[in-house]
PDB file of N, CA and C and ligand atoms in Angstrom:
ATOM      1  N   UNK A   1     154.316  76.911 118.286  1.00 93.00           N
ATOM      2  CA  UNK A   1     154.589  77.324 119.676  1.00 93.00           C
ATOM      3  C   UNK A   1     155.205  76.172 120.455  1.00 93.00           C
ATOM      4  N   UNK A   2     156.323  76.437 121.086  1.00 96.00           N
ATOM      5  CA  UNK A   2     156.977  75.424 121.907  1.00 96.00           C
ATOM      6  C   UNK A   2     156.468  75.579 123.345  1.00 96.00           C
ATOM      7  N   UNK A   3     155.943  74.498 123.890  1.00 96.00           N
ATOM      8  CA  UNK A   3     155.409  74.584 125.240  1.00 96.00           C
ATOM      9  C   UNK A   3     156.395  74.006 126.244  1.00 96.00           C
ATOM     10  N   UNK A   4     156.887  74.857 127.116  1.00 98.00           N
ATOM     11  CA  UNK A   4     157.867  74.443 128.118  1.00 98.00           C
ATOM     12  C   UNK A   4     157.190  74.508 129.487  1.00 98.00           C
ATOM     13  N   UNK A   5     157.164  73.383 130.164  1.00 97.00           N
ATOM     14  CA  UNK A   5     156.481  73.310 131.454  1.00 97.00           C
ATOM     15  C   UNK A   5     157.486  73.041 132.561  1.00 97.00           C
ATOM     16  N   UNK A   6     157.468  73.890 133.560  1.00 97.00           N
ATOM     17  CA  UNK A   6     158.411  73.765 134.679  1.00 97.00           C
ATOM     18  C   UNK A   6     157.652  73.295 135.908  1.00 97.00           C
ATOM     19  N   UNK A   7     158.175  72.275 136.561  1.00 97.00           N
ATOM     20  CA  UNK A   7     157.512  71.749 137.759  1.00 97.00           C
ATOM     21  C   UNK A   7     157.661  72.723 138.919  1.00 97.00           C
ATOM     22  N   UNK A   8     156.536  72.999 139.564  1.00 95.00           N
ATOM     23  CA  UNK A   8     156.562  73.848 140.749  1.00 95.00           C
ATOM     24  C   UNK A   8     156.092  73.064 141.974  1.00 95.00           C
ATOM     25  N   UNK A   9     156.191  71.754 141.897  1.00 96.00           N
ATOM     26  CA  UNK A   9     155.877  70.915 143.056  1.00 96.00           C
ATOM     27  C   UNK A   9     156.874  71.178 144.174  1.00 96.00           C
ATOM     28  N   UNK A  10     156.603  70.669 145.375  1.00 96.00           N
ATOM     29  CA  UNK A  10     157.432  71.064 146.519  1.00 96.00           C
ATOM     30  C   UNK A  10     158.877  70.605 146.399  1.00 96.00           C
ATOM     31  N   UNK A  11     159.108  69.410 145.885  1.00 96.00           N
ATOM     32  CA  UNK A  11     160.477  68.923 145.759  1.00 96.00           C
ATOM     33  C   UNK A  11     161.265  69.773 144.753  1.00 96.00           C
ATOM     34  N   UNK A  12     160.656  70.067 143.640  1.00 97.00           N
ATOM     35  CA  UNK A  12     161.324  70.898 142.638  1.00 97.00           C
ATOM     36  C   UNK A  12     161.463  72.340 143.113  1.00 97.00           C
ATOM     37  N   UNK A  13     160.510  72.792 143.873  1.00 96.00           N
ATOM     38  CA  UNK A  13     160.605  74.150 144.423  1.00 96.00           C
ATOM     39  C   UNK A  13     161.863  74.279 145.284  1.00 96.00           C
ATOM     40  N   UNK A  14     162.109  73.249 146.103  1.00 96.00           N
ATOM     41  CA  UNK A  14     163.293  73.274 146.966  1.00 96.00           C
ATOM     42  C   UNK A  14     164.582  73.242 146.153  1.00 96.00           C
ATOM     43  N   UNK A  15     164.528  72.661 144.974  1.00 96.00           N
ATOM     44  CA  UNK A  15     165.726  72.583 144.131  1.00 96.00           C
ATOM     45  C   UNK A  15     165.891  73.795 143.224  1.00 96.00           C
ATOM     46  N   UNK A  16     164.999  74.762 143.356  1.00 96.00           N
ATOM     47  CA  UNK A  16     165.213  76.016 142.631  1.00 96.00           C
ATOM     48  C   UNK A  16     164.307  76.251 141.435  1.00 96.00           C
ATOM     49  N   UNK A  17     163.104  75.681 141.433  1.00 96.00           N
ATOM     50  CA  UNK A  17     162.264  75.889 140.251  1.00 96.00           C
ATOM     51  C   UNK A  17     161.920  77.362 140.030  1.00 96.00           C
ATOM     52  N   UNK A  18     161.821  78.125 141.118  1.00 96.00           N
ATOM     53  CA  UNK A  18     161.502  79.544 140.959  1.00 96.00           C
ATOM     54  C   UNK A  18     162.618  80.265 140.195  1.00 96.00           C
ATOM     55  N   UNK A  19     163.865  79.985 140.591  1.00 96.00           N
ATOM     56  CA  UNK A  19     165.003  80.596 139.881  1.00 96.00           C
ATOM     57  C   UNK A  19     165.031  80.169 138.422  1.00 96.00           C
ATOM     58  N   UNK A  20     164.706  78.903 138.196  1.00 97.00           N
ATOM     59  CA  UNK A  20     164.725  78.401 136.820  1.00 97.00           C
ATOM     60  C   UNK A  20     163.659  79.088 135.972  1.00 97.00           C
ATOM     61  N   UNK A  21     162.479  79.264 136.527  1.00 97.00           N
ATOM     62  CA  UNK A  21     161.419  79.957 135.787  1.00 97.00           C
ATOM     63  C   UNK A  21     161.829  81.393 135.491  1.00 97.00           C
ATOM     64  N   UNK A  22     162.380  82.070 136.484  1.00 97.00           N
ATOM     65  CA  UNK A  22     162.773  83.466 136.283  1.00 97.00           C
ATOM     66  C   UNK A  22     163.858  83.585 135.217  1.00 97.00           C
ATOM     67  N   UNK A  23     164.835  82.674 135.280  1.00 98.00           N
ATOM     68  CA  UNK A  23     165.925  82.691 134.305  1.00 98.00           C
ATOM     69  C   UNK A  23     165.400  82.381 132.896  1.00 98.00           C
ATOM     70  N   UNK A  24     164.528  81.406 132.787  1.00 98.00           N
ATOM     71  CA  UNK A  24     163.982  81.076 131.462  1.00 98.00           C
ATOM     72  C   UNK A  24     163.150  82.235 130.916  1.00 98.00           C
ATOM     73  N   UNK A  25     162.382  82.891 131.785  1.00 98.00           N
ATOM     74  CA  UNK A  25     161.591  84.047 131.339  1.00 98.00           C
ATOM     75  C   UNK A  25     162.505  85.135 130.799  1.00 98.00           C
ATOM     76  N   UNK A  26     163.616  85.378 131.522  1.00 98.00           N
ATOM     77  CA  UNK A  26     164.549  86.414 131.094  1.00 98.00           C
ATOM     78  C   UNK A  26     165.209  86.031 129.766  1.00 98.00           C
ATOM     79  N   UNK A  27     165.609  84.780 129.626  1.00 98.00           N
ATOM     80  CA  UNK A  27     166.269  84.329 128.395  1.00 98.00           C
ATOM     81  C   UNK A  27     165.310  84.377 127.201  1.00 98.00           C
ATOM     82  N   UNK A  28     164.050  83.996 127.439  1.00 98.00           N
ATOM     83  CA  UNK A  28     163.058  84.040 126.365  1.00 98.00           C
ATOM     84  C   UNK A  28     162.867  85.495 125.903  1.00 98.00           C
ATOM     85  N   UNK A  29     162.794  86.410 126.851  1.00 98.00           N
ATOM     86  CA  UNK A  29     162.619  87.822 126.518  1.00 98.00           C
ATOM     87  C   UNK A  29     163.844  88.366 125.771  1.00 98.00           C
ATOM     88  N   UNK A  30     165.042  88.081 126.288  1.00 98.00           N
ATOM     89  CA  UNK A  30     166.285  88.563 125.666  1.00 98.00           C
ATOM     90  C   UNK A  30     166.436  88.085 124.230  1.00 98.00           C
ATOM     91  N   UNK A  31     165.956  86.891 123.974  1.00 98.00           N
ATOM     92  CA  UNK A  31     166.111  86.306 122.640  1.00 98.00           C
ATOM     93  C   UNK A  31     164.884  86.494 121.755  1.00 98.00           C
ATOM     94  N   UNK A  32     163.986  87.370 122.191  1.00 97.00           N
ATOM     95  CA  UNK A  32     162.767  87.661 121.423  1.00 97.00           C
ATOM     96  C   UNK A  32     161.972  86.416 121.038  1.00 97.00           C
ATOM     97  N   UNK A  33     161.849  85.523 121.982  1.00 98.00           N
ATOM     98  CA  UNK A  33     161.128  84.276 121.699  1.00 98.00           C
ATOM     99  C   UNK A  33     159.742  84.238 122.335  1.00 98.00           C
ATOM    100  N   UNK A  34     159.279  85.401 122.791  1.00 96.00           N
ATOM    101  CA  UNK A  34     158.006  85.407 123.519  1.00 96.00           C
ATOM    102  C   UNK A  34     156.833  84.886 122.702  1.00 96.00           C
ATOM    103  N   UNK A  35     156.876  85.058 121.395  1.00 96.00           N
ATOM    104  CA  UNK A  35     155.767  84.541 120.585  1.00 96.00           C
ATOM    105  C   UNK A  35     156.013  83.107 120.108  1.00 96.00           C
ATOM    106  N   UNK A  36     157.147  82.541 120.497  1.00 97.00           N
ATOM    107  CA  UNK A  36     157.444  81.167 120.059  1.00 97.00           C
ATOM    108  C   UNK A  36     157.471  80.178 121.209  1.00 97.00           C
ATOM    109  N   UNK A  37     157.738  80.679 122.410  1.00 98.00           N
ATOM    110  CA  UNK A  37     157.898  79.784 123.554  1.00 98.00           C
ATOM    111  C   UNK A  37     156.875  80.135 124.625  1.00 98.00           C
ATOM    112  N   UNK A  38     156.139  79.136 125.035  1.00 97.00           N
ATOM    113  CA  UNK A  38     155.136  79.321 126.072  1.00 97.00           C
ATOM    114  C   UNK A  38     155.646  78.648 127.347  1.00 97.00           C
ATOM    115  N   UNK A  39     155.923  79.439 128.375  1.00 97.00           N
ATOM    116  CA  UNK A  39     156.416  78.898 129.642  1.00 97.00           C
ATOM    117  C   UNK A  39     155.244  78.746 130.591  1.00 97.00           C
ATOM    118  N   UNK A  40     155.163  77.599 131.221  1.00 96.00           N
ATOM    119  CA  UNK A  40     154.068  77.386 132.159  1.00 96.00           C
ATOM    120  C   UNK A  40     154.563  76.587 133.357  1.00 96.00           C
ATOM    121  N   UNK A  41     153.881  76.720 134.456  1.00 95.00           N
ATOM    122  CA  UNK A  41     154.196  75.942 135.647  1.00 95.00           C
ATOM    123  C   UNK A  41     153.201  74.809 135.788  1.00 95.00           C
ATOM    124  N   UNK A  42     153.619  73.765 136.468  1.00 94.00           N
ATOM    125  CA  UNK A  42     152.740  72.616 136.659  1.00 94.00           C
ATOM    126  C   UNK A  42     153.137  71.923 137.959  1.00 94.00           C
ATOM    127  N   UNK A  43     152.179  71.317 138.626  1.00 95.00           N
ATOM    128  CA  UNK A  43     152.515  70.620 139.863  1.00 95.00           C
ATOM    129  C   UNK A  43     153.232  69.316 139.584  1.00 95.00           C
ATOM    130  N   UNK A  44     153.683  68.677 140.650  1.00 95.00           N
ATOM    131  CA  UNK A  44     154.559  67.504 140.559  1.00 95.00           C
ATOM    132  C   UNK A  44     154.289  66.619 139.356  1.00 95.00           C
ATOM    133  N   UNK A  45     155.346  66.368 138.594  1.00 89.00           N
ATOM    134  CA  UNK A  45     155.235  65.520 137.417  1.00 89.00           C
ATOM    135  C   UNK A  45     155.674  64.090 137.734  1.00 89.00           C
ATOM    136  N   UNK A  46     155.875  63.794 138.994  1.00 91.00           N
ATOM    137  CA  UNK A  46     156.230  62.435 139.385  1.00 91.00           C
ATOM    138  C   UNK A  46     157.644  62.035 139.028  1.00 91.00           C
ATOM    139  N   UNK A  47     158.509  63.016 138.919  1.00 89.00           N
ATOM    140  CA  UNK A  47     159.881  62.721 138.490  1.00 89.00           C
ATOM    141  C   UNK A  47     160.842  63.549 139.335  1.00 89.00           C
ATOM    142  N   UNK A  48     160.695  63.427 140.643  1.00 91.00           N
ATOM    143  CA  UNK A  48     161.384  64.311 141.576  1.00 91.00           C
ATOM    144  C   UNK A  48     162.832  63.935 141.833  1.00 91.00           C
ATOM    145  N   UNK A  49     163.296  62.823 141.302  1.00 85.00           N
ATOM    146  CA  UNK A  49     164.585  62.280 141.734  1.00 85.00           C
ATOM    147  C   UNK A  49     165.786  63.203 141.551  1.00 85.00           C
ATOM    148  N   UNK A  50     165.883  63.876 140.421  1.00 89.00           N
ATOM    149  CA  UNK A  50     167.111  64.643 140.170  1.00 89.00           C
ATOM    150  C   UNK A  50     166.923  66.136 140.345  1.00 89.00           C
ATOM    151  N   UNK A  51     167.088  66.881 139.261  1.00 94.00           N
ATOM    152  CA  UNK A  51     166.942  68.331 139.370  1.00 94.00           C
ATOM    153  C   UNK A  51     165.488  68.725 139.234  1.00 94.00           C
ATOM    154  N   UNK A  52     165.259  69.941 138.825  1.00 97.00           N
ATOM    155  CA  UNK A  52     163.898  70.417 138.624  1.00 97.00           C
ATOM    156  C   UNK A  52     163.383  69.844 137.306  1.00 97.00           C
ATOM    157  N   UNK A  53     162.199  69.301 137.374  1.00 97.00           N
ATOM    158  CA  UNK A  53     161.599  68.639 136.232  1.00 97.00           C
ATOM    159  C   UNK A  53     161.054  69.681 135.240  1.00 97.00           C
ATOM    160  N   UNK A  54     161.541  69.641 133.995  1.00 97.00           N
ATOM    161  CA  UNK A  54     161.070  70.558 132.962  1.00 97.00           C
ATOM    162  C   UNK A  54     160.689  69.729 131.748  1.00 97.00           C
ATOM    163  N   UNK A  55     159.501  69.944 131.213  1.00 96.00           N
ATOM    164  CA  UNK A  55     159.138  69.177 130.038  1.00 96.00           C
ATOM    165  C   UNK A  55     158.930  70.087 128.832  1.00 96.00           C
ATOM    166  N   UNK A  56     159.314  69.538 127.684  1.00 96.00           N
ATOM    167  CA  UNK A  56     159.050  70.190 126.401  1.00 96.00           C
ATOM    168  C   UNK A  56     158.317  69.147 125.589  1.00 96.00           C
ATOM    169  N   UNK A  57     157.030  69.379 125.359  1.00 90.00           N
ATOM    170  CA  UNK A  57     156.224  68.354 124.711  1.00 90.00           C
ATOM    171  C   UNK A  57     156.281  67.074 125.528  1.00 90.00           C
ATOM    172  N   UNK A  58     156.673  65.989 124.894  1.00 90.00           N
ATOM    173  CA  UNK A  58     156.715  64.691 125.574  1.00 90.00           C
ATOM    174  C   UNK A  58     158.040  64.454 126.292  1.00 90.00           C
ATOM    175  N   UNK A  59     159.026  65.276 126.010  1.00 94.00           N
ATOM    176  CA  UNK A  59     160.359  65.060 126.586  1.00 94.00           C
ATOM    177  C   UNK A  59     160.478  65.681 127.961  1.00 94.00           C
ATOM    178  N   UNK A  60     161.089  64.941 128.865  1.00 95.00           N
ATOM    179  CA  UNK A  60     161.255  65.448 130.224  1.00 95.00           C
ATOM    180  C   UNK A  60     162.743  65.608 130.525  1.00 95.00           C
ATOM    181  N   UNK A  61     163.094  66.766 131.061  1.00 96.00           N
ATOM    182  CA  UNK A  61     164.477  67.075 131.392  1.00 96.00           C
ATOM    183  C   UNK A  61     164.590  67.346 132.878  1.00 96.00           C
ATOM    184  N   UNK A  62     165.816  67.208 133.353  1.00 96.00           N
ATOM    185  CA  UNK A  62     166.099  67.528 134.730  1.00 96.00           C
ATOM    186  C   UNK A  62     167.065  68.717 134.716  1.00 96.00           C
ATOM    187  N   UNK A  63     166.624  69.845 135.244  1.00 97.00           N
ATOM    188  CA  UNK A  63     167.401  71.082 135.121  1.00 97.00           C
ATOM    189  C   UNK A  63     167.758  71.613 136.502  1.00 97.00           C
ATOM    190  N   UNK A  64     168.946  72.153 136.619  1.00 95.00           N
ATOM    191  CA  UNK A  64     169.366  72.772 137.870  1.00 95.00           C
ATOM    192  C   UNK A  64     169.636  74.255 137.610  1.00 95.00           C
ATOM    193  N   UNK A  65     169.595  75.069 138.673  1.00 94.00           N
ATOM    194  CA  UNK A  65     169.847  76.495 138.440  1.00 94.00           C
ATOM    195  C   UNK A  65     171.150  76.759 137.675  1.00 94.00           C
ATOM    196  N   UNK A  66     172.183  75.941 137.889  1.00 94.00           N
ATOM    197  CA  UNK A  66     173.432  76.200 137.163  1.00 94.00           C
ATOM    198  C   UNK A  66     173.511  75.518 135.795  1.00 94.00           C
ATOM    199  N   UNK A  67     172.474  74.801 135.388  1.00 97.00           N
ATOM    200  CA  UNK A  67     172.488  74.231 134.040  1.00 97.00           C
ATOM    201  C   UNK A  67     171.395  74.834 133.161  1.00 97.00           C
ATOM    202  N   UNK A  68     170.674  75.800 133.708  1.00 97.00           N
ATOM    203  CA  UNK A  68     169.531  76.326 132.964  1.00 97.00           C
ATOM    204  C   UNK A  68     169.960  77.045 131.680  1.00 97.00           C
ATOM    205  N   UNK A  69     171.101  77.725 131.720  1.00 97.00           N
ATOM    206  CA  UNK A  69     171.583  78.413 130.513  1.00 97.00           C
ATOM    207  C   UNK A  69     171.876  77.412 129.386  1.00 97.00           C
ATOM    208  N   UNK A  70     172.582  76.343 129.722  1.00 98.00           N
ATOM    209  CA  UNK A  70     172.897  75.304 128.735  1.00 98.00           C
ATOM    210  C   UNK A  70     171.617  74.647 128.222  1.00 98.00           C
ATOM    211  N   UNK A  71     170.712  74.359 129.141  1.00 98.00           N
ATOM    212  CA  UNK A  71     169.433  73.768 128.759  1.00 98.00           C
ATOM    213  C   UNK A  71     168.699  74.677 127.764  1.00 98.00           C
ATOM    214  N   UNK A  72     168.672  75.968 128.069  1.00 98.00           N
ATOM    215  CA  UNK A  72     168.005  76.927 127.181  1.00 98.00           C
ATOM    216  C   UNK A  72     168.658  76.921 125.796  1.00 98.00           C
ATOM    217  N   UNK A  73     169.990  76.994 125.771  1.00 98.00           N
ATOM    218  CA  UNK A  73     170.708  77.042 124.489  1.00 98.00           C
ATOM    219  C   UNK A  73     170.441  75.800 123.645  1.00 98.00           C
ATOM    220  N   UNK A  74     170.562  74.620 124.287  1.00 98.00           N
ATOM    221  CA  UNK A  74     170.484  73.373 123.533  1.00 98.00           C
ATOM    222  C   UNK A  74     169.062  72.960 123.186  1.00 98.00           C
ATOM    223  N   UNK A  75     168.147  73.157 124.116  1.00 98.00           N
ATOM    224  CA  UNK A  75     166.809  72.598 123.929  1.00 98.00           C
ATOM    225  C   UNK A  75     165.753  73.608 123.510  1.00 98.00           C
ATOM    226  N   UNK A  76     165.991  74.873 123.762  1.00 98.00           N
ATOM    227  CA  UNK A  76     164.978  75.866 123.408  1.00 98.00           C
ATOM    228  C   UNK A  76     165.468  76.740 122.259  1.00 98.00           C
ATOM    229  N   UNK A  77     166.579  77.442 122.473  1.00 97.00           N
ATOM    230  CA  UNK A  77     167.080  78.352 121.446  1.00 97.00           C
ATOM    231  C   UNK A  77     167.380  77.615 120.140  1.00 97.00           C
ATOM    232  N   UNK A  78     168.039  76.474 120.241  1.00 97.00           N
ATOM    233  CA  UNK A  78     168.419  75.712 119.043  1.00 97.00           C
ATOM    234  C   UNK A  78     167.222  75.169 118.277  1.00 97.00           C
ATOM    235  N   UNK A  79     166.083  75.003 118.967  1.00 93.00           N
ATOM    236  CA  UNK A  79     164.941  74.342 118.337  1.00 93.00           C
ATOM    237  C   UNK A  79     163.722  75.224 118.117  1.00 93.00           C
ATOM    238  N   UNK A  80     163.717  76.376 118.711  1.00 87.00           N
ATOM    239  CA  UNK A  80     162.519  77.237 118.608  1.00 87.00           C
ATOM    240  C   UNK A  80     162.365  77.799 117.185  1.00 87.00           C
TER     241      UNK A  80
HETATM  242  S1  LIG B 101     158.037  68.018 142.634  1.00 94.98           S
HETATM  243 FE1  LIG B 101     158.759  68.250 140.607  1.00 94.98          FE
HETATM  244  S2  LIG B 101     158.591  66.309 139.695  1.00 94.98           S
HETATM  245 FE2  LIG B 101     157.856  66.079 141.707  1.00 94.98          FE
END
């Protein structure tokens, strides 16, 4: 199971974490990855500087609403 955690802290919320969660949920469903990918929300991860903070295991990414598709393809779909 791949655990993907999306920051829902206030800074990330303002940068679109809700849209990112919704888009990732839709992409996971479309690609039949519901039993392989666990999406969860988490409060501030202390990495507010860039986009919305998303972690996969120990790796931390900075994702924006317009890069979420690429992020999904490269980091989730390719590796799940
Ligand atoms: S609010 Fe998301 S890392 Fe701080």
